[in-house]
PDB file of C-alpha atoms in Angstrom:
ATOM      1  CA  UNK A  19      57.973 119.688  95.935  1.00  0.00           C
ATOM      2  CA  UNK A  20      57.771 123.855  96.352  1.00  0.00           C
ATOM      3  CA  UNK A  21      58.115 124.735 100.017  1.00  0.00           C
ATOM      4  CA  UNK A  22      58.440 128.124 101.585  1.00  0.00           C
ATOM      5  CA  UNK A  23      58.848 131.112  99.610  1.00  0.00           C
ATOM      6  CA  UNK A  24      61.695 133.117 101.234  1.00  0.00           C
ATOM      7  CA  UNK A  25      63.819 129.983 100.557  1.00  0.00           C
ATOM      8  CA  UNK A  26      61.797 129.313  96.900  1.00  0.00           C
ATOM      9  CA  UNK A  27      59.377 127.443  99.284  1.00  0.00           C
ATOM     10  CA  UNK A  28      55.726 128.649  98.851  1.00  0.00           C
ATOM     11  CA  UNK A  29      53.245 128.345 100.889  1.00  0.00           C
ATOM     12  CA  UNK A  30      50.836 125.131  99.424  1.00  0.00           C
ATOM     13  CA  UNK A  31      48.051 127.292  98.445  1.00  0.00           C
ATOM     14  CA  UNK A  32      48.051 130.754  98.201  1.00  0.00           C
ATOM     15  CA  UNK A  33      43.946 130.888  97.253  1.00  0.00           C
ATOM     16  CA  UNK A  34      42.716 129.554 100.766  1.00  0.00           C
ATOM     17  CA  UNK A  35      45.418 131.463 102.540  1.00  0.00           C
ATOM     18  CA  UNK A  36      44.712 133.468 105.574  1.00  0.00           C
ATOM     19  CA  UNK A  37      41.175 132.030 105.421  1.00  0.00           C
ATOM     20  CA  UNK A  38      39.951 133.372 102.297  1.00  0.00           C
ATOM     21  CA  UNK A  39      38.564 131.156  99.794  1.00  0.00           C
ATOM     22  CA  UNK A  40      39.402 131.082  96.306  1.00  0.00           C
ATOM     23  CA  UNK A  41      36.698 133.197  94.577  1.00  0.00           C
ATOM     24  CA  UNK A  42      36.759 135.907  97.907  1.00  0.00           C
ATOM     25  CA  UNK A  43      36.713 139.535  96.087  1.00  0.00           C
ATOM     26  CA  UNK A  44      39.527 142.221  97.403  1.00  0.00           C
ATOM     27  CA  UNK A  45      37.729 145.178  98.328  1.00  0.00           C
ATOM     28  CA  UNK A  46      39.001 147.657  95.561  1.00  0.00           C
ATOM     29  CA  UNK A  47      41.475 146.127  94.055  1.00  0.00           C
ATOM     30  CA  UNK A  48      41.664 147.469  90.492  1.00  0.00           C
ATOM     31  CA  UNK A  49      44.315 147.388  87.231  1.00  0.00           C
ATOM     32  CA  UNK A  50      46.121 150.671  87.658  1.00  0.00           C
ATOM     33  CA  UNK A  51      45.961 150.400  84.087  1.00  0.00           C
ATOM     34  CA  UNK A  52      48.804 152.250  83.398  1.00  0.00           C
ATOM     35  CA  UNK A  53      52.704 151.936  82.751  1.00  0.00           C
ATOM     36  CA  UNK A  54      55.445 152.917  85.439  1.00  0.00           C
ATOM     37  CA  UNK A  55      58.093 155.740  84.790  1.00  0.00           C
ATOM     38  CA  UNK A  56      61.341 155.173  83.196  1.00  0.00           C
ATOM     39  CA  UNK A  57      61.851 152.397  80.022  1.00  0.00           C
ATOM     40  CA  UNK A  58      62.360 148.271  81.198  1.00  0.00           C
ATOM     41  CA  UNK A  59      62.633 145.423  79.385  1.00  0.00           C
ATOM     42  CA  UNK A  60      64.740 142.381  80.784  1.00  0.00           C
ATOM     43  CA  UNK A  61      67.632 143.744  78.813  1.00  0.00           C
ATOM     44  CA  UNK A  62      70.005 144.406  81.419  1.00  0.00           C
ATOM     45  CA  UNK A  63      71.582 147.788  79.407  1.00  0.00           C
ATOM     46  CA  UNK A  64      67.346 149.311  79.850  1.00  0.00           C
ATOM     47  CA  UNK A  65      66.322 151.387  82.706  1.00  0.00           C
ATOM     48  CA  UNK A  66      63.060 151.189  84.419  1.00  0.00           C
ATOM     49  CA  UNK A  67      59.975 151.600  83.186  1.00  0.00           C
ATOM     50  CA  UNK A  68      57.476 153.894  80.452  1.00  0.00           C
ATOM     51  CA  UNK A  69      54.819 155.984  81.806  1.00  0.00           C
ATOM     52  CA  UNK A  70      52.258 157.411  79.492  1.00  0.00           C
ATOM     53  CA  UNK A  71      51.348 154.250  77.678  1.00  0.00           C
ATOM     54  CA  UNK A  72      47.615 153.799  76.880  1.00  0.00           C
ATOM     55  CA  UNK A  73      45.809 151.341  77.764  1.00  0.00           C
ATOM     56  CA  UNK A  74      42.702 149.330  77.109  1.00  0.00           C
ATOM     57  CA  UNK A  75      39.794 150.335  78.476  1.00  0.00           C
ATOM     58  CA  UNK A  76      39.045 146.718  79.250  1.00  0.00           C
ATOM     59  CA  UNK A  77      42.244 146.524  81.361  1.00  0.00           C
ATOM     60  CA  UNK A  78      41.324 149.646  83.365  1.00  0.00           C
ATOM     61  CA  UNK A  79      38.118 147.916  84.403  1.00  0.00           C
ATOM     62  CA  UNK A  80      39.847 144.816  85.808  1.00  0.00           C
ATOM     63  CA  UNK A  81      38.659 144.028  89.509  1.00  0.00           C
ATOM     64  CA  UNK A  82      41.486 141.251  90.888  1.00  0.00           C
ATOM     65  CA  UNK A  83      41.282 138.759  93.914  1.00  0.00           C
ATOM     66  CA  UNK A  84      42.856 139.097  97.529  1.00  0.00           C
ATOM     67  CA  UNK A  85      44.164 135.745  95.855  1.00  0.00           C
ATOM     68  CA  UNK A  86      45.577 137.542  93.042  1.00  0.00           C
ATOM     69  CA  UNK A  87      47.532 139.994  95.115  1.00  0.00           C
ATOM     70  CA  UNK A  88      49.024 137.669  97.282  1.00  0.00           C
ATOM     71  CA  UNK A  89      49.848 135.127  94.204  1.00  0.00           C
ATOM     72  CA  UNK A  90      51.375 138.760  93.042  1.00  0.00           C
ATOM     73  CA  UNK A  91      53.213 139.725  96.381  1.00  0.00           C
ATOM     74  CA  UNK A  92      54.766 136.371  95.716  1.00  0.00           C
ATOM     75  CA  UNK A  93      55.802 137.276  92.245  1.00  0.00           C
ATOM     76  CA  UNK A  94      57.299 140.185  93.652  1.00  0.00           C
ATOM     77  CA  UNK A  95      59.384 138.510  96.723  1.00  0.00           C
ATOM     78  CA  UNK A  96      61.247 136.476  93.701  1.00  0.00           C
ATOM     79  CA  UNK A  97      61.848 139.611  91.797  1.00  0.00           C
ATOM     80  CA  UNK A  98      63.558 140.623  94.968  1.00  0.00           C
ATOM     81  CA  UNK A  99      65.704 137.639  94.669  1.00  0.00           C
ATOM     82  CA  UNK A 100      66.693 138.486  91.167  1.00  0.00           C
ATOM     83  CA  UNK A 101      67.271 142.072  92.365  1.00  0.00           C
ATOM     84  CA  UNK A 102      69.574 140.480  95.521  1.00  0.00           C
ATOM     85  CA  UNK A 103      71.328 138.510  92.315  1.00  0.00           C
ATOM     86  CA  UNK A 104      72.713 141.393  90.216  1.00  0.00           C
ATOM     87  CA  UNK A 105      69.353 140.428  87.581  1.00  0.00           C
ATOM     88  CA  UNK A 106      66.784 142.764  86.393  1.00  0.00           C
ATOM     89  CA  UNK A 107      64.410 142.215  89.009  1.00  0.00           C
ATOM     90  CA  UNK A 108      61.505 139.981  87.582  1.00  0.00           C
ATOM     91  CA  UNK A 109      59.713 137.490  89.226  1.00  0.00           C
ATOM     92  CA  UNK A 110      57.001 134.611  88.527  1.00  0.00           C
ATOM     93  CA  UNK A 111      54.940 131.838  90.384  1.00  0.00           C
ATOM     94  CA  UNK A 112      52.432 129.699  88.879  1.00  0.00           C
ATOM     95  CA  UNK A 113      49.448 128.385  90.436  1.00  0.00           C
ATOM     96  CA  UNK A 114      47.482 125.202  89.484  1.00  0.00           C
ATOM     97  CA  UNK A 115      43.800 125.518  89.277  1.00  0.00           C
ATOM     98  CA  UNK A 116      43.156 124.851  93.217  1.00  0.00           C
ATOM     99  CA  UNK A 117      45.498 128.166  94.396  1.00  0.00           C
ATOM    100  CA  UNK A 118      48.261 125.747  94.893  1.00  0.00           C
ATOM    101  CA  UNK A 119      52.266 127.215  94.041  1.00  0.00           C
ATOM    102  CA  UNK A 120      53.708 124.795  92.078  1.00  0.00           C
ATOM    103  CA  UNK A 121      56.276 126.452  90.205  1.00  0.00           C
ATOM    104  CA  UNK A 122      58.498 130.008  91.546  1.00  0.00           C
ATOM    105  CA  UNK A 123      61.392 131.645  89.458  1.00  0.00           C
ATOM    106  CA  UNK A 124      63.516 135.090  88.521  1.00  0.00           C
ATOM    107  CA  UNK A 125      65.590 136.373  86.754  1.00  0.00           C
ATOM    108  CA  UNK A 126      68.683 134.080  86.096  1.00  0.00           C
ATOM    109  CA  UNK A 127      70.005 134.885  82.233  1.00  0.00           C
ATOM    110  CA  UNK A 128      73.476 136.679  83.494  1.00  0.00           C
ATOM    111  CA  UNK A 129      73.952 133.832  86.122  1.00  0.00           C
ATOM    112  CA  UNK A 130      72.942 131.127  84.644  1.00  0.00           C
ATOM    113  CA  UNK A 131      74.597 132.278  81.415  1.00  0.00           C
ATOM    114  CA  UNK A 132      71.043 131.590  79.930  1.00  0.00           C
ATOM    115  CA  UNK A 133      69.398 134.052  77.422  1.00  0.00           C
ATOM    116  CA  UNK A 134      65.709 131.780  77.518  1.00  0.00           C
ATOM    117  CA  UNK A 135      66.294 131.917  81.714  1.00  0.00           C
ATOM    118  CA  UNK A 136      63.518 134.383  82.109  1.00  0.00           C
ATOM    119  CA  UNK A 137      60.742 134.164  84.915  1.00  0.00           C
ATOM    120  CA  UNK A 138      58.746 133.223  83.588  1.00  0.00           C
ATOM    121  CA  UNK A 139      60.353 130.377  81.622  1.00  0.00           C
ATOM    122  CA  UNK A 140      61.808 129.522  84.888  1.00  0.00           C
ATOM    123  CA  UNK A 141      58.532 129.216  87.010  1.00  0.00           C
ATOM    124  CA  UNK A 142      56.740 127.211  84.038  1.00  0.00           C
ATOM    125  CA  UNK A 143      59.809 124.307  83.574  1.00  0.00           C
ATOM    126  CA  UNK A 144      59.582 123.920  87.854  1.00  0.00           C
ATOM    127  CA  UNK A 145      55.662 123.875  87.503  1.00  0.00           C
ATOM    128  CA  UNK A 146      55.782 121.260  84.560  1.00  0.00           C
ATOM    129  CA  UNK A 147      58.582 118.975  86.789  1.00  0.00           C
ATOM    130  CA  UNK A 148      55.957 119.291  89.798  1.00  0.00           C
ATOM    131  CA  UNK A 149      52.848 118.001  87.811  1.00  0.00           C
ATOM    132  CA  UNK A 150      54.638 115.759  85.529  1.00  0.00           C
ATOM    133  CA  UNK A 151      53.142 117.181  82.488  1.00  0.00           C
ATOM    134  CA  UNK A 152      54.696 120.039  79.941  1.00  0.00           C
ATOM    135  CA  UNK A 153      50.562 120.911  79.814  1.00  0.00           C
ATOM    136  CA  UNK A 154      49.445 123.666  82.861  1.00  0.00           C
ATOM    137  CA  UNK A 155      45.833 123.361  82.169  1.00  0.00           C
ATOM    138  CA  UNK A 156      43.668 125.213  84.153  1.00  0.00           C
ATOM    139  CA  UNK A 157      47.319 126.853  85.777  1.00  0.00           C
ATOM    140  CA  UNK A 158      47.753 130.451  86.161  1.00  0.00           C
ATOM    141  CA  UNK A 159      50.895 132.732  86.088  1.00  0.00           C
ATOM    142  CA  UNK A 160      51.321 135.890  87.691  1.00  0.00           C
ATOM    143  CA  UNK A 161      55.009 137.588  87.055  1.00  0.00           C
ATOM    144  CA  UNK A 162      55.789 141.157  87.756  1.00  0.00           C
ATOM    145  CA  UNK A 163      56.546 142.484  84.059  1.00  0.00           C
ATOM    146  CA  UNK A 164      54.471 141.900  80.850  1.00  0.00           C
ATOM    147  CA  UNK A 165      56.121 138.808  79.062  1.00  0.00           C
ATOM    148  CA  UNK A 166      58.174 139.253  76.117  1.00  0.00           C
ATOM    149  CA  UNK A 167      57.461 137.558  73.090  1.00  0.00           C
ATOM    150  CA  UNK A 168      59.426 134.189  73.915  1.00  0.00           C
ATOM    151  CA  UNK A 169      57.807 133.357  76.942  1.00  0.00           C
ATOM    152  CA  UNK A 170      54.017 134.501  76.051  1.00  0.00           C
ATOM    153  CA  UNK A 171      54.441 131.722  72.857  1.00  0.00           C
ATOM    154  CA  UNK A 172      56.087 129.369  76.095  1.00  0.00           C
ATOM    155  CA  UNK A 173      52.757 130.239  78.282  1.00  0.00           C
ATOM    156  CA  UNK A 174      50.478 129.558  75.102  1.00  0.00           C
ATOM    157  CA  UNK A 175      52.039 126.230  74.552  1.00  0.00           C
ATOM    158  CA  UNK A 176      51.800 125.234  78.162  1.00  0.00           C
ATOM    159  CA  UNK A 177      47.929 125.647  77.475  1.00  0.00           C
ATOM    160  CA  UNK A 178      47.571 128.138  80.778  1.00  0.00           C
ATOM    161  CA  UNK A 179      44.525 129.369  81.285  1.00  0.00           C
ATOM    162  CA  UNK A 180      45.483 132.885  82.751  1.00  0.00           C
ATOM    163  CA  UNK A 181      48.283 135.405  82.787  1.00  0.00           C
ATOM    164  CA  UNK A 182      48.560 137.998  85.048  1.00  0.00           C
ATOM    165  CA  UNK A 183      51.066 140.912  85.023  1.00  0.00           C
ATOM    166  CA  UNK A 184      52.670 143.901  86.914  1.00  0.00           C
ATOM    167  CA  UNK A 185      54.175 146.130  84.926  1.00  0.00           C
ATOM    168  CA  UNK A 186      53.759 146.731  81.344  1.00  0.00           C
ATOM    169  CA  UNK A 187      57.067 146.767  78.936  1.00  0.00           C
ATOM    170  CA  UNK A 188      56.956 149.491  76.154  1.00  0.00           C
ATOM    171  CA  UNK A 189      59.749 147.692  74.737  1.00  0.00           C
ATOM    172  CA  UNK A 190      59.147 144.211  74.550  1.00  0.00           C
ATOM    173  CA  UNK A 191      56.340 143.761  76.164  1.00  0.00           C
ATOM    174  CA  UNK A 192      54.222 140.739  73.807  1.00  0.00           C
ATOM    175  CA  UNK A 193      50.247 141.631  75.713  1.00  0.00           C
ATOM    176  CA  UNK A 194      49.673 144.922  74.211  1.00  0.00           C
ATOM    177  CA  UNK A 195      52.644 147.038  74.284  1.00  0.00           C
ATOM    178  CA  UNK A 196      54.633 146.010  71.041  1.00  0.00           C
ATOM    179  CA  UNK A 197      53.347 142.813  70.373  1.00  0.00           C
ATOM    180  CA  UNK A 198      49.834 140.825  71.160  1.00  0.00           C
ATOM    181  CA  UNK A 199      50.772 137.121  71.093  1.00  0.00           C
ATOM    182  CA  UNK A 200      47.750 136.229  73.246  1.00  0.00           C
ATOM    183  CA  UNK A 201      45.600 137.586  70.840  1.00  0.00           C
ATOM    184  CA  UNK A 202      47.099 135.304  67.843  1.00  0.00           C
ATOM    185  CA  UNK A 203      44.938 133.057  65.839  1.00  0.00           C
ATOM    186  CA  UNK A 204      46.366 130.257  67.805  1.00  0.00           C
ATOM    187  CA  UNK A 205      44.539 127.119  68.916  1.00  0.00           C
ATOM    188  CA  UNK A 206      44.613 128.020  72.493  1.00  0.00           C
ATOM    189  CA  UNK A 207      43.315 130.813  74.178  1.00  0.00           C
ATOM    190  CA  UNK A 208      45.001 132.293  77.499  1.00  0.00           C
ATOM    191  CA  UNK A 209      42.940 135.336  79.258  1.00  0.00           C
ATOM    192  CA  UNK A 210      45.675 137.667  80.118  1.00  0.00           C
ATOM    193  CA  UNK A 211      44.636 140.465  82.577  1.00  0.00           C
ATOM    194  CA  UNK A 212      47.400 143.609  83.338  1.00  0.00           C
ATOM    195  CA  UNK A 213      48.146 145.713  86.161  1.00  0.00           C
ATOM    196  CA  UNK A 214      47.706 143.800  89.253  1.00  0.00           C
ATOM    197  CA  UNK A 215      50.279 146.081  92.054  1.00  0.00           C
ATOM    198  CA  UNK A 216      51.383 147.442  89.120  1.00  0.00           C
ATOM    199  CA  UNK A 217      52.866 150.182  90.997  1.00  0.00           C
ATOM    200  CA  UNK A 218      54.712 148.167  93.665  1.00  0.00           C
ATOM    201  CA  UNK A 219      56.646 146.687  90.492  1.00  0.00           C
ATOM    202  CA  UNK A 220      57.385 149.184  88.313  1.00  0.00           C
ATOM    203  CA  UNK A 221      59.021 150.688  91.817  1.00  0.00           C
ATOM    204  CA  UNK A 222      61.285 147.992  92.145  1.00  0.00           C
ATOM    205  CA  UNK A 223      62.069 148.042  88.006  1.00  0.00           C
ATOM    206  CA  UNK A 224      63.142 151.871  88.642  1.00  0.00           C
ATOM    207  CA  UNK A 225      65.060 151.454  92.143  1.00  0.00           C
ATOM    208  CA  UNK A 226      66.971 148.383  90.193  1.00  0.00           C
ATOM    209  CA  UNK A 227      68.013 150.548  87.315  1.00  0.00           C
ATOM    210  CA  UNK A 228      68.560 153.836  89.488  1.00  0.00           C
ATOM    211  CA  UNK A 229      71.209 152.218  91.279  1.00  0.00           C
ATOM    212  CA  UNK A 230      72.882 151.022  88.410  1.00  0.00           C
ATOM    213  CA  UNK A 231      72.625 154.524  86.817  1.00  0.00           C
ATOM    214  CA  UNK A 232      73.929 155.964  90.047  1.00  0.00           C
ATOM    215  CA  UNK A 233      77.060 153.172  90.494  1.00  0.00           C
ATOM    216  CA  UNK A 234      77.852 153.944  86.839  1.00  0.00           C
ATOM    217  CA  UNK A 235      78.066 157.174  87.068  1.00  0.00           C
ATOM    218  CA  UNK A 236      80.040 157.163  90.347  1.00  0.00           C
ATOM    219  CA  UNK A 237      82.714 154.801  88.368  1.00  0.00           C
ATOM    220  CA  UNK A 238      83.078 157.185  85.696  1.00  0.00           C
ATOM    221  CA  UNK A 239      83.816 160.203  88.014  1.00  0.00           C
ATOM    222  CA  UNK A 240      86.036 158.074  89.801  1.00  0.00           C
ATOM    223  CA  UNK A 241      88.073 157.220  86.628  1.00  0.00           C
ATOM    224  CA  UNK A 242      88.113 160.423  85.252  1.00  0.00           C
ATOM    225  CA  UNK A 243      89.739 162.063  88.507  1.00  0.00           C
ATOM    226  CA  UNK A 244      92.507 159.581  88.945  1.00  0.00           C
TER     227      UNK A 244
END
């Protein structure tokens, strides 16, 4: 069972929350439609993230949920955790087709030694353990980057009905950016909408990678003067 979110515990269901129903509209809550500064990719030798890359106009005319921002908030409070970790700071949650959390994850490849531990692929294996079924049907996933290539083909095969991301990926980002796996002759379709607090992401991609830029740097001045 998923339980509070701070301690990979969500709350049981994130679409009724705060007494909102599922279907309740945000009041101006639009794609930004655009990519953050900087490069990112999961790769833990990138740095941030790409402004300047177009978009679909489609994407630009996206109008999310309050549900969608809070299922994204959540995203975001485990990218923090990956952050905390030493990880490129990505996060997931998936959501079953009431609004209910039933599967969290970041960022684990360095610690888990794990080059498939992604956040996606994370958040989908604790989803399929909590329904009992390798199938999401009718599931949704919202994670703070676009998905790469490996776990877009995971989502497809999971048969989820939605995808929802943060930040897009110039560099191995599989929605749009290098690849479109979504849009593959496939026999399942997943609606995959872009953008949601896309800002509040790509911040966290380019304070992640700042540091590291900064502490690098630091060690090499250090070396050099002793």
């Amino acid at each position: 069972m998923v339980a509070d979110l701070s301690a990979g515990n969500p709350p049981r269901s994130l679409a009724s929350e705060n007494g909102l129903p599922a279907g309740t509209p945000s009041r101006g809550v639009l794609s930004g439609g655009t990519s953050t500064d900087d490069t990112s990719s999961r790769d833990v030798s990138s740095g941030g993230v790409r402004t300047g890359h177009s978009v679909p106009s489609e994407a630009a005319r996206q109008v999310f949920l309050q549900s969608d921002v809070r299922a994204m908030q959540a995203a975001l409070a485990q990218a923090e955790l990956a952050g905390a970790n030493g990880e490129v700071p990505v996060g997931a949650v998936v959501l079953d087709g009431s609004g209910k959390v039933v599967g969290v994850g970041f960022n684990r490849c360095i610690g888990d030694r794990d080059p498939t531990a992604h956040a996606e692929i994370v958040a989908l294996r604790m989803a399929a353990a909590a329904v009992g079924n390798y199938r999401l049907p009718g599931a949704s996933l919202y994670v703070t980057l676009e998905p790469c290539a490996m776990c877009m083909g995971a989502m497809l095969h999971a048969r989820l009905a939605r995808v929802v991301y943060g930040a897009r990926d110039p560099k191995t980002g599989a929605c749009g950016s290098v690849l479109d796996v979504h849009a593959s002759p496939v026999n399942h379709q997943t609606i995959v909408q872009a953008g949601l607090l896309e800002p509040e992401c790509g911040q966290l991609l380019r304070s992640f990678f700042g540091k590291r830029r900064a502490d690098a740097k630091r060690t090499k001045s250090s070396l050099s003067g002793s």
